[in-house]
Amino acid sequence: MEWVPLLRWLHVLGACVLLGTGAGIAFFMVMAHRSGDAKVIAHTAHIVVIADFLFTASAVILQPVTGVLLAMLIGWRLTEGWLLLSIILYFVTGAFWLPVVWIQHRMKKLAKAAAQADSVLPPDYFRLYRIWFACGFPAFFSVLGIVWLMTNRPALDLW
């Protein structure tokens, strides 16, 4: 069996899941936040945490496995410019995504507590939301950059 087409498909599928889930999660969290309703935010954040665990985390594991296997089978060196830059951007994405996972969980707990107490969202929620929002931009644009590098494979001399 030729593994390259299957691995390429899995790799592209993983990239689609990362990009799509990231954009979807961001959209739904922003819309819930804009509602100002602690119950809506708590419910949305609960679903977002599950989606991040099921979809994003799975793709995060799938991407380096399929990427390294593809590179080995095709004969690409991991130090080729476009590939090395993709790997660097992958770590940049992870550096912003990992704190976001914890922040989403914390925001969910704060919103749930406010909803149960029928009170307003605490200042900590808003502080965490600003950090969550700010972390989304470099992570999202890094993924966009990776997809561009993956589809174009430009000749880059990083050394």
Short mmCIF file of C-alpha atoms in Angstrom, two decimals, residues 39-149:
data_model
loop_
_atom_site.label_atom_id
_atom_site.label_comp_id
_atom_site.label_asym_id
_atom_site.label_seq_id
_atom_site.Cartn_x
_atom_site.Cartn_y
_atom_site.Cartn_z
CA LYS A 39 -25.70 31.37 31.64
CA VAL A 40 -25.06 31.63 27.89
CA ILE A 41 -21.33 32.06 28.46
CA ALA A 42 -21.16 29.11 30.87
CA HIS A 43 -23.06 26.84 28.47
CA THR A 44 -21.03 27.91 25.43
CA ALA A 45 -17.73 27.63 27.28
CA HIS A 46 -18.70 24.14 28.44
CA ILE A 47 -19.25 23.05 24.83
CA VAL A 48 -16.08 24.83 23.67
CA VAL A 49 -13.97 22.99 26.24
CA ILE A 50 -15.37 19.68 25.01
CA ALA A 51 -14.78 20.62 21.36
CA ASP A 52 -11.21 21.67 22.11
CA PHE A 53 -10.56 18.35 23.82
CA LEU A 54 -12.18 16.18 21.15
CA PHE A 55 -11.23 17.96 17.95
CA THR A 56 -8.37 20.37 18.51
CA ALA A 57 -6.34 18.11 20.79
CA SER A 58 -6.77 15.18 18.39
CA ALA A 59 -5.59 17.30 15.46
CA VAL A 60 -2.70 18.67 17.52
CA ILE A 61 -1.48 15.08 17.97
CA LEU A 62 -2.24 14.04 14.38
CA GLN A 63 -0.37 16.90 12.70
CA PRO A 64 3.21 16.23 13.80
CA VAL A 65 2.80 12.46 13.41
CA THR A 66 1.48 12.66 9.85
CA GLY A 67 3.81 15.54 8.99
CA VAL A 68 6.99 13.76 10.07
CA LEU A 69 5.91 10.51 8.41
CA LEU A 70 5.14 12.38 5.18
CA ALA A 71 8.48 14.15 5.24
CA MET A 72 10.30 10.85 5.77
CA LEU A 73 8.41 9.01 3.02
CA ILE A 74 8.67 11.84 0.48
CA GLY A 75 12.29 12.57 1.34
CA TRP A 76 11.94 16.09 2.71
CA ARG A 77 14.41 17.19 5.37
CA LEU A 78 12.78 18.72 8.44
CA THR A 79 15.30 21.55 8.08
CA GLU A 80 13.98 22.61 4.64
CA GLY A 81 13.01 26.27 4.96
CA TRP A 82 9.26 26.04 4.47
CA LEU A 83 9.04 22.92 6.61
CA LEU A 84 11.18 24.33 9.42
CA LEU A 85 9.16 27.55 9.42
CA SER A 86 5.96 25.47 9.58
CA ILE A 87 7.32 23.61 12.60
CA ILE A 88 8.29 26.88 14.30
CA LEU A 89 4.81 28.30 13.65
CA TYR A 90 3.29 25.08 15.00
CA PHE A 91 5.11 25.66 18.30
CA VAL A 92 4.05 29.32 18.28
CA THR A 93 0.46 28.16 17.87
CA GLY A 94 0.86 25.70 20.74
CA ALA A 95 2.41 28.36 22.98
CA PHE A 96 -0.77 30.41 22.61
CA TRP A 97 -3.25 27.53 22.48
CA LEU A 98 -2.19 25.73 25.66
CA PRO A 99 -2.89 28.72 27.95
CA VAL A 100 -6.19 29.28 26.10
CA VAL A 101 -7.35 25.78 27.04
CA TRP A 102 -6.83 26.56 30.73
CA ILE A 103 -8.35 30.06 30.32
CA GLN A 104 -11.50 28.66 28.64
CA HIS A 105 -11.93 26.19 31.47
CA ARG A 106 -11.49 28.93 34.06
CA MET A 107 -13.89 31.29 32.23
CA LYS A 108 -16.46 28.47 32.15
CA LYS A 109 -16.17 27.98 35.93
CA LEU A 110 -16.45 31.72 36.63
CA ALA A 111 -19.48 32.10 34.34
CA LYS A 112 -21.14 29.01 35.82
CA ALA A 113 -20.64 30.31 39.36
CA ALA A 114 -22.08 33.71 38.37
CA ALA A 115 -25.05 32.04 36.66
CA GLN A 116 -25.76 29.81 39.67
CA ALA A 117 -25.55 32.78 42.05
CA ASP A 118 -27.61 34.91 39.64
CA SER A 119 -24.89 37.56 39.83
CA VAL A 120 -22.77 39.51 37.41
CA LEU A 121 -19.60 38.11 35.92
CA PRO A 122 -16.59 38.80 38.15
CA PRO A 123 -13.67 41.03 37.08
CA ASP A 124 -11.46 37.92 36.76
CA TYR A 125 -13.69 36.67 33.96
CA PHE A 126 -13.17 39.87 31.95
CA ARG A 127 -9.42 39.84 32.58
CA LEU A 128 -9.22 36.23 31.37
CA TYR A 129 -11.40 37.01 28.36
CA ARG A 130 -9.02 39.79 27.24
CA ILE A 131 -6.05 37.41 27.51
CA TRP A 132 -8.00 34.67 25.69
CA PHE A 133 -8.97 37.10 22.93
CA ALA A 134 -5.40 38.40 22.53
CA CYS A 135 -3.95 34.87 22.38
CA GLY A 136 -6.29 33.94 19.55
CA PHE A 137 -4.72 36.25 16.97
CA PRO A 138 -1.15 34.93 16.92
CA ALA A 139 -2.39 31.34 17.16
CA PHE A 140 -4.89 31.75 14.31
CA PHE A 141 -2.50 33.62 12.02
CA SER A 142 0.23 31.06 12.73
CA VAL A 143 -2.13 28.28 11.59
CA LEU A 144 -2.98 30.30 8.47
CA GLY A 145 0.74 30.67 7.82
CA ILE A 146 1.30 26.95 8.23
CA VAL A 147 -1.49 26.15 5.77
CA TRP A 148 0.00 28.60 3.27
CA LEU A 149 3.47 27.09 3.70
#
